[in-house]
Amino acid sequence: MKRTAFILLASLFVLTSCVYESGVSEAYSKYRFKDGVTTVSVPGWVIHLAAGIGDLEDNERDLLQSIDRVKVIAVEDDNLNARVNLHDEFYKKISEKKDYEQLLVVREQDENVTIFGRMDESVIEEMVILVGGDDNALIYVKGEISPELLNNYMDLSKPNRFLSLGH
């Protein structure tokens, strides 16, 4: 009986830890081993540790404490960057998920940026930031992020740095 209970608990843990984020997991799997692409996956405990020991203001610490996971894909190679457009490739897959809504859209000549969010009543549970064009990146953030915390860092007057965490 104990063995069966242990197997069920272990299976439940494995299934819940392998959540498939449509578009994000696919992009991460496709590009993580390509030359010229930088991929980073940061678990929540590392982010919370950094929030606790870093020299941060209270609202910066609160923002980091509200994040449980971050995945980043950034195309660094100029040749690959010219051939790939992560925004075009994954926009449809992410936007078709009915629980994601567009939070911000920036369209410029050679650059597209879309921020998708999955919201609970008062917090953003997941955000996907898609960048395509001259630069290509996909950033996935999971947590319980208060929109008020993000408002302190939004600067829509500078589209190249609309999210400025480094002042």
PDB file of C-alpha atoms in Angstrom, residues 1 8 12 18 27 29 32 44 48 51 58-59 61 65 69 71 79 83 86 94 109 118 141 146 150 152 158-159:
ATOM      1  CA  MET A   1       0.000   0.000   0.000  1.00  0.00           C
ATOM      2  CA  LEU A   8       1.084   7.796  -7.262  1.00  0.00           C
ATOM      3  CA  LEU A  12       1.699  13.352  -9.770  1.00  0.00           C
ATOM      4  CA  CYS A  18       6.414  18.913 -16.770  1.00  0.00           C
ATOM      5  CA  ALA A  27      10.556  26.828 -29.119  1.00  0.00           C
ATOM      6  CA  SER A  29      13.153  22.311 -27.510  1.00  0.00           C
ATOM      7  CA  ARG A  32      18.147  25.198 -27.180  1.00  0.00           C
ATOM      8  CA  GLY A  44      12.169  30.065  -8.797  1.00  0.00           C
ATOM      9  CA  HIS A  48      14.089  34.089  -4.720  1.00  0.00           C
ATOM     10  CA  ALA A  51      15.974  38.656  -4.324  1.00  0.00           C
ATOM     11  CA  ASP A  58      11.547  46.899  -1.934  1.00  0.00           C
ATOM     12  CA  ASN A  59       9.432  46.892  -5.111  1.00  0.00           C
ATOM     13  CA  ARG A  61      12.543  42.554  -4.355  1.00  0.00           C
ATOM     14  CA  GLN A  65       9.773  37.187  -5.117  1.00  0.00           C
ATOM     15  CA  ARG A  69      10.329  30.401 -13.273  1.00  0.00           C
ATOM     16  CA  LYS A  71      12.959  30.713 -19.583  1.00  0.00           C
ATOM     17  CA  ASN A  79      23.277  34.888 -39.792  1.00  0.00           C
ATOM     18  CA  ARG A  83      16.866  33.554 -41.233  1.00  0.00           C
ATOM     19  CA  LEU A  86      10.593  33.793 -33.492  1.00  0.00           C
ATOM     20  CA  ILE A  94       0.596  31.129 -28.384  1.00  0.00           C
ATOM     21  CA  GLN A 109       9.442  48.681 -39.226  1.00  0.00           C
ATOM     22  CA  ARG A 118      -2.481  34.556 -18.530  1.00  0.00           C
ATOM     23  CA  VAL A 141       7.838  34.114 -16.960  1.00  0.00           C
ATOM     24  CA  SER A 146       0.924  41.905  -9.548  1.00  0.00           C
ATOM     25  CA  LEU A 150       5.205  45.901 -13.394  1.00  0.00           C
ATOM     26  CA  ASN A 152       6.810  50.817 -11.987  1.00  0.00           C
ATOM     27  CA  LYS A 158      10.990  54.185 -25.173  1.00  0.00           C
ATOM     28  CA  PRO A 159       9.814  51.178 -27.201  1.00  0.00           C
TER      29      PRO A 159
END
